[in-house]
Amino acid sequence: MLNNWVVMPTCLPLVLRRCHTCASESFRANGKFRVNANHKLLDAWLLALCTACGETTKLTVLERTHVRSVRPELLDRMHDNDPGLAAELLQDPIVRRRNRITLDWGDAWRLDTGGSDHLDHEVIDVSVHFAARIPVRPVRLIAEGCGLSRAEVERLLAEGKLLSAIRLSGKTSGDFTFMLKR
């Protein structure tokens, strides 16, 4: 029987960028936007606060964009400070590259396994789905979901009792399946 696990975000990740005021390395995005209009040109920023001193930084979303080229629903979501839009924009590689930021998903996700009734089976077939592009080591997910230590999961992998179509040693943010034989 195939078990479905889901890796879900619990909050917005930390934005890793150097603070100009206190030399801290992380900011917390709170889902607030600032939109500025200059005649028919728009600028829009996602605001983030330094985790140490509270200084605000602006992450560029739109820069000198003609107002007619911006979808009205996107503009409405920015005016409403939509946290879902903030999450989408933080995961957008173009926004991250433009602002020279990376994300720290450390404590911003959880694994939903649907219960622990699968742990007593000899063979476990699991499909892991990512609700957002969260880079996590599959070995960590398997250890957490099966109630094992990472060393035990590494041992099972070396013995050939843990099988998957993807490499389980690196990080992944895409869906995958695995089979665990005990």
PDB file of C-alpha atoms in Angstrom:
ATOM      1  CA  MET A   1       0.000   0.000   0.000  1.00  0.00           C
ATOM      2  CA  LEU A   2       1.338   3.429  -0.997  1.00  0.00           C
ATOM      3  CA  ASN A   3       1.636   5.996   1.804  1.00  0.00           C
ATOM      4  CA  ASN A   4       1.540   9.697   0.939  1.00  0.00           C
ATOM      5  CA  TRP A   5       3.731  12.132   2.832  1.00  0.00           C
ATOM      6  CA  VAL A   6       3.626  15.895   2.338  1.00  0.00           C
ATOM      7  CA  VAL A   7       6.368  18.429   3.104  1.00  0.00           C
ATOM      8  CA  MET A   8       4.466  21.608   3.972  1.00  0.00           C
ATOM      9  CA  PRO A   9       5.665  25.130   4.761  1.00  0.00           C
ATOM     10  CA  THR A  10       4.622  26.383   8.206  1.00  0.00           C
ATOM     11  CA  CYS A  11       5.753  29.983   7.749  1.00  0.00           C
ATOM     12  CA  LEU A  12       7.825  32.132   5.408  1.00  0.00           C
ATOM     13  CA  PRO A  13      11.521  31.202   5.324  1.00  0.00           C
ATOM     14  CA  LEU A  14      14.281  33.492   6.564  1.00  0.00           C
ATOM     15  CA  VAL A  15      15.813  35.700   3.889  1.00  0.00           C
ATOM     16  CA  LEU A  16      19.603  35.481   4.000  1.00  0.00           C
ATOM     17  CA  ARG A  17      21.100  38.861   3.212  1.00  0.00           C
ATOM     18  CA  ARG A  18      23.518  41.125   5.084  1.00  0.00           C
ATOM     19  CA  CYS A  19      21.964  43.942   7.142  1.00  0.00           C
ATOM     20  CA  HIS A  20      23.580  47.330   6.523  1.00  0.00           C
ATOM     21  CA  THR A  21      22.884  48.515  10.063  1.00  0.00           C
ATOM     22  CA  CYS A  22      23.972  45.687  12.360  1.00  0.00           C
ATOM     23  CA  ALA A  23      25.780  43.186  10.062  1.00  0.00           C
ATOM     24  CA  SER A  24      23.207  40.466  10.797  1.00  0.00           C
ATOM     25  CA  GLU A  25      22.728  37.867   8.073  1.00  0.00           C
ATOM     26  CA  SER A  26      18.967  37.202   8.178  1.00  0.00           C
ATOM     27  CA  PHE A  27      15.680  38.973   7.602  1.00  0.00           C
ATOM     28  CA  ARG A  28      12.102  37.866   8.278  1.00  0.00           C
ATOM     29  CA  ALA A  29       9.602  38.644   5.507  1.00  0.00           C
ATOM     30  CA  ASN A  30       6.270  39.577   7.059  1.00  0.00           C
ATOM     31  CA  GLY A  31       4.159  39.627   3.890  1.00  0.00           C
ATOM     32  CA  LYS A  32       3.959  43.421   3.630  1.00  0.00           C
ATOM     33  CA  PHE A  33       4.420  45.179   0.293  1.00  0.00           C
ATOM     34  CA  ARG A  34       5.165  48.746  -0.698  1.00  0.00           C
ATOM     35  CA  VAL A  35       3.936  49.971  -4.072  1.00  0.00           C
ATOM     36  CA  ASN A  36       5.040  53.323  -5.470  1.00  0.00           C
ATOM     37  CA  ALA A  37       3.706  54.982  -8.605  1.00  0.00           C
ATOM     38  CA  ASN A  38       5.530  57.628 -10.618  1.00  0.00           C
ATOM     39  CA  HIS A  39       3.103  58.743 -13.338  1.00  0.00           C
ATOM     40  CA  LYS A  40       2.432  55.501 -15.253  1.00  0.00           C
ATOM     41  CA  LEU A  41       5.419  53.564 -13.893  1.00  0.00           C
ATOM     42  CA  LEU A  42       5.221  51.275 -10.869  1.00  0.00           C
ATOM     43  CA  ASP A  43       7.799  50.090  -8.381  1.00  0.00           C
ATOM     44  CA  ALA A  44       6.896  47.356  -5.885  1.00  0.00           C
ATOM     45  CA  TRP A  45       8.882  45.857  -3.019  1.00  0.00           C
ATOM     46  CA  LEU A  46       8.403  43.046  -0.532  1.00  0.00           C
ATOM     47  CA  LEU A  47       9.433  44.312   2.903  1.00  0.00           C
ATOM     48  CA  ALA A  48      11.540  42.241   5.296  1.00  0.00           C
ATOM     49  CA  LEU A  49      12.749  43.038   8.825  1.00  0.00           C
ATOM     50  CA  CYS A  50      16.215  42.280  10.213  1.00  0.00           C
ATOM     51  CA  THR A  51      15.993  39.548  12.845  1.00  0.00           C
ATOM     52  CA  ALA A  52      18.541  41.337  15.052  1.00  0.00           C
ATOM     53  CA  CYS A  53      17.826  45.094  14.867  1.00  0.00           C
ATOM     54  CA  GLY A  54      14.461  45.333  13.092  1.00  0.00           C
ATOM     55  CA  GLU A  55      15.783  47.423  10.183  1.00  0.00           C
ATOM     56  CA  THR A  56      13.609  47.176   7.050  1.00  0.00           C
ATOM     57  CA  THR A  57      14.963  46.053   3.699  1.00  0.00           C
ATOM     58  CA  LYS A  58      13.099  46.203   0.399  1.00  0.00           C
ATOM     59  CA  LEU A  59      13.191  43.242  -1.971  1.00  0.00           C
ATOM     60  CA  THR A  60      12.432  44.460  -5.497  1.00  0.00           C
ATOM     61  CA  VAL A  61       9.412  42.813  -7.130  1.00  0.00           C
ATOM     62  CA  LEU A  62       8.643  45.352  -9.888  1.00  0.00           C
ATOM     63  CA  GLU A  63      10.968  48.054 -11.107  1.00  0.00           C
ATOM     64  CA  ARG A  64       9.822  50.914 -13.381  1.00  0.00           C
ATOM     65  CA  THR A  65       7.089  48.739 -14.859  1.00  0.00           C
ATOM     66  CA  HIS A  66       4.341  50.325 -16.941  1.00  0.00           C
ATOM     67  CA  VAL A  67       1.056  50.144 -15.046  1.00  0.00           C
ATOM     68  CA  ARG A  68      -0.781  48.490 -17.962  1.00  0.00           C
ATOM     69  CA  SER A  69       1.643  45.567 -18.034  1.00  0.00           C
ATOM     70  CA  VAL A  70       0.866  44.608 -14.412  1.00  0.00           C
ATOM     71  CA  ARG A  71      -2.057  42.225 -13.952  1.00  0.00           C
ATOM     72  CA  PRO A  72      -4.783  43.930 -11.862  1.00  0.00           C
ATOM     73  CA  GLU A  73      -5.142  40.896  -9.552  1.00  0.00           C
ATOM     74  CA  LEU A  74      -1.386  40.991  -8.806  1.00  0.00           C
ATOM     75  CA  LEU A  75      -1.630  44.670  -7.924  1.00  0.00           C
ATOM     76  CA  ASP A  76      -4.676  43.996  -5.722  1.00  0.00           C
ATOM     77  CA  ARG A  77      -2.818  41.216  -3.897  1.00  0.00           C
ATOM     78  CA  MET A  78       0.126  43.568  -3.244  1.00  0.00           C
ATOM     79  CA  HIS A  79      -2.196  46.303  -1.960  1.00  0.00           C
ATOM     80  CA  ASP A  80      -3.869  43.723   0.323  1.00  0.00           C
ATOM     81  CA  ASN A  81      -0.455  42.518   1.648  1.00  0.00           C
ATOM     82  CA  ASP A  82      -1.256  38.934   0.668  1.00  0.00           C
ATOM     83  CA  PRO A  83       1.092  36.536   2.564  1.00  0.00           C
ATOM     84  CA  GLY A  84       0.488  33.883  -0.124  1.00  0.00           C
ATOM     85  CA  LEU A  85       1.903  36.245  -2.735  1.00  0.00           C
ATOM     86  CA  ALA A  86       4.919  36.879  -0.494  1.00  0.00           C
ATOM     87  CA  ALA A  87       5.529  33.114  -0.318  1.00  0.00           C
ATOM     88  CA  GLU A  88       5.219  32.787  -4.111  1.00  0.00           C
ATOM     89  CA  LEU A  89       7.616  35.670  -4.744  1.00  0.00           C
ATOM     90  CA  LEU A  90      10.223  34.406  -2.285  1.00  0.00           C
ATOM     91  CA  GLN A  91      10.298  31.103  -4.153  1.00  0.00           C
ATOM     92  CA  ASP A  92      10.583  32.811  -7.545  1.00  0.00           C
ATOM     93  CA  PRO A  93      14.182  32.339  -8.784  1.00  0.00           C
ATOM     94  CA  ILE A  94      14.050  35.618 -10.742  1.00  0.00           C
ATOM     95  CA  VAL A  95      13.167  37.629  -7.616  1.00  0.00           C
ATOM     96  CA  ARG A  96      15.857  35.831  -5.591  1.00  0.00           C
ATOM     97  CA  ARG A  97      18.505  36.444  -8.262  1.00  0.00           C
ATOM     98  CA  ARG A  98      17.541  40.107  -8.748  1.00  0.00           C
ATOM     99  CA  ASN A  99      17.816  40.785  -5.012  1.00  0.00           C
ATOM    100  CA  ARG A 100      20.839  38.508  -4.424  1.00  0.00           C
ATOM    101  CA  ILE A 101      19.167  36.572  -1.636  1.00  0.00           C
ATOM    102  CA  THR A 102      18.918  32.958  -0.539  1.00  0.00           C
ATOM    103  CA  LEU A 103      16.350  31.341   1.706  1.00  0.00           C
ATOM    104  CA  ASP A 104      16.805  29.463   4.981  1.00  0.00           C
ATOM    105  CA  TRP A 105      13.989  26.928   5.408  1.00  0.00           C
ATOM    106  CA  GLY A 106      15.417  25.645   8.727  1.00  0.00           C
ATOM    107  CA  ASP A 107      12.301  25.699  10.929  1.00  0.00           C
ATOM    108  CA  ALA A 108       9.766  26.803   8.315  1.00  0.00           C
ATOM    109  CA  TRP A 109       8.420  23.391   7.267  1.00  0.00           C
ATOM    110  CA  ARG A 110       6.907  20.196   8.647  1.00  0.00           C
ATOM    111  CA  LEU A 111       6.406  16.646   7.427  1.00  0.00           C
ATOM    112  CA  ASP A 112       2.847  15.315   7.399  1.00  0.00           C
ATOM    113  CA  THR A 113       2.954  11.501   7.277  1.00  0.00           C
ATOM    114  CA  GLY A 114      -0.741  10.883   7.869  1.00  0.00           C
ATOM    115  CA  GLY A 115      -0.129   8.834  11.019  1.00  0.00           C
ATOM    116  CA  SER A 116       2.238   6.160  12.291  1.00  0.00           C
ATOM    117  CA  ASP A 117       0.242   3.031  11.348  1.00  0.00           C
ATOM    118  CA  HIS A 118       2.701   2.276   8.488  1.00  0.00           C
ATOM    119  CA  LEU A 119       5.702   1.846  10.794  1.00  0.00           C
ATOM    120  CA  ASP A 120       4.956  -1.799  11.718  1.00  0.00           C
ATOM    121  CA  HIS A 121       4.879  -3.094   8.108  1.00  0.00           C
ATOM    122  CA  GLU A 122       7.771  -5.120   6.649  1.00  0.00           C
ATOM    123  CA  VAL A 123       7.795  -3.124   3.403  1.00  0.00           C
ATOM    124  CA  ILE A 124       6.850   0.549   3.267  1.00  0.00           C
ATOM    125  CA  ASP A 125       6.068   2.223  -0.055  1.00  0.00           C
ATOM    126  CA  VAL A 126       6.016   6.029   0.270  1.00  0.00           C
ATOM    127  CA  SER A 127       5.331   8.895  -2.132  1.00  0.00           C
ATOM    128  CA  VAL A 128       6.690  12.242  -0.893  1.00  0.00           C
ATOM    129  CA  HIS A 129       5.047  15.405  -2.235  1.00  0.00           C
ATOM    130  CA  PHE A 130       6.436  18.926  -1.722  1.00  0.00           C
ATOM    131  CA  ALA A 131       3.768  21.625  -1.270  1.00  0.00           C
ATOM    132  CA  ALA A 132       6.498  24.235  -1.898  1.00  0.00           C
ATOM    133  CA  ARG A 133      10.053  24.117  -3.261  1.00  0.00           C
ATOM    134  CA  ILE A 134      11.712  23.410   0.083  1.00  0.00           C
ATOM    135  CA  PRO A 135      15.217  21.931  -0.243  1.00  0.00           C
ATOM    136  CA  VAL A 136      15.474  19.028   2.232  1.00  0.00           C
ATOM    137  CA  ARG A 137      17.644  15.937   2.415  1.00  0.00           C
ATOM    138  CA  PRO A 138      15.524  12.843   1.666  1.00  0.00           C
ATOM    139  CA  VAL A 139      17.483  10.937   4.338  1.00  0.00           C
ATOM    140  CA  ARG A 140      16.255  13.451   6.921  1.00  0.00           C
ATOM    141  CA  LEU A 141      12.643  13.092   5.737  1.00  0.00           C
ATOM    142  CA  ILE A 142      12.808   9.295   5.852  1.00  0.00           C
ATOM    143  CA  ALA A 143      14.383   9.345   9.306  1.00  0.00           C
ATOM    144  CA  GLU A 144      11.753  11.754  10.629  1.00  0.00           C
ATOM    145  CA  GLY A 145       8.827   9.991   8.976  1.00  0.00           C
ATOM    146  CA  CYS A 146       9.833   6.476  10.033  1.00  0.00           C
ATOM    147  CA  GLY A 147      11.067   7.370  13.508  1.00  0.00           C
ATOM    148  CA  LEU A 148      14.658   6.302  12.769  1.00  0.00           C
ATOM    149  CA  SER A 149      17.996   7.982  13.265  1.00  0.00           C
ATOM    150  CA  ARG A 150      19.793   9.339  10.224  1.00  0.00           C
ATOM    151  CA  ALA A 151      22.608   6.853  10.819  1.00  0.00           C
ATOM    152  CA  GLU A 152      20.076   4.005  10.720  1.00  0.00           C
ATOM    153  CA  VAL A 153      18.656   5.317   7.432  1.00  0.00           C
ATOM    154  CA  GLU A 154      22.191   5.586   5.997  1.00  0.00           C
ATOM    155  CA  ARG A 155      22.844   1.973   7.081  1.00  0.00           C
ATOM    156  CA  LEU A 156      19.619   0.777   5.401  1.00  0.00           C
ATOM    157  CA  LEU A 157      20.610   2.671   2.251  1.00  0.00           C
ATOM    158  CA  ALA A 158      24.064   1.053   2.232  1.00  0.00           C
ATOM    159  CA  GLU A 159      22.540  -2.421   2.723  1.00  0.00           C
ATOM    160  CA  GLY A 160      20.190  -1.908  -0.224  1.00  0.00           C
ATOM    161  CA  LYS A 161      17.036  -2.019   1.911  1.00  0.00           C
ATOM    162  CA  LEU A 162      16.109   1.554   1.000  1.00  0.00           C
ATOM    163  CA  LEU A 163      15.351   2.016  -2.707  1.00  0.00           C
ATOM    164  CA  SER A 164      14.451   5.100  -4.720  1.00  0.00           C
ATOM    165  CA  ALA A 165      14.707   6.397  -8.275  1.00  0.00           C
ATOM    166  CA  ILE A 166      16.481   9.560  -7.042  1.00  0.00           C
ATOM    167  CA  ARG A 167      19.751   9.951  -5.177  1.00  0.00           C
ATOM    168  CA  LEU A 168      18.868  10.080  -1.474  1.00  0.00           C
ATOM    169  CA  SER A 169      22.142  11.571  -0.221  1.00  0.00           C
ATOM    170  CA  GLY A 170      21.768  15.141  -1.563  1.00  0.00           C
ATOM    171  CA  LYS A 171      19.033  17.740  -1.174  1.00  0.00           C
ATOM    172  CA  THR A 172      15.857  17.703  -3.219  1.00  0.00           C
ATOM    173  CA  SER A 173      12.787  19.900  -3.485  1.00  0.00           C
ATOM    174  CA  GLY A 174      10.861  17.747  -5.942  1.00  0.00           C
ATOM    175  CA  ASP A 175       8.450  14.880  -5.426  1.00  0.00           C
ATOM    176  CA  PHE A 176       9.914  11.390  -5.125  1.00  0.00           C
ATOM    177  CA  THR A 177       9.034   7.857  -4.031  1.00  0.00           C
ATOM    178  CA  PHE A 178      10.957   5.307  -2.020  1.00  0.00           C
ATOM    179  CA  MET A 179      10.571   1.774  -0.693  1.00  0.00           C
ATOM    180  CA  LEU A 180      11.902   0.650   2.679  1.00  0.00           C
ATOM    181  CA  LYS A 181      12.389  -3.063   3.441  1.00  0.00           C
ATOM    182  CA  ARG A 182      13.032  -4.080   7.021  1.00  0.00           C
TER     183      ARG A 182
END
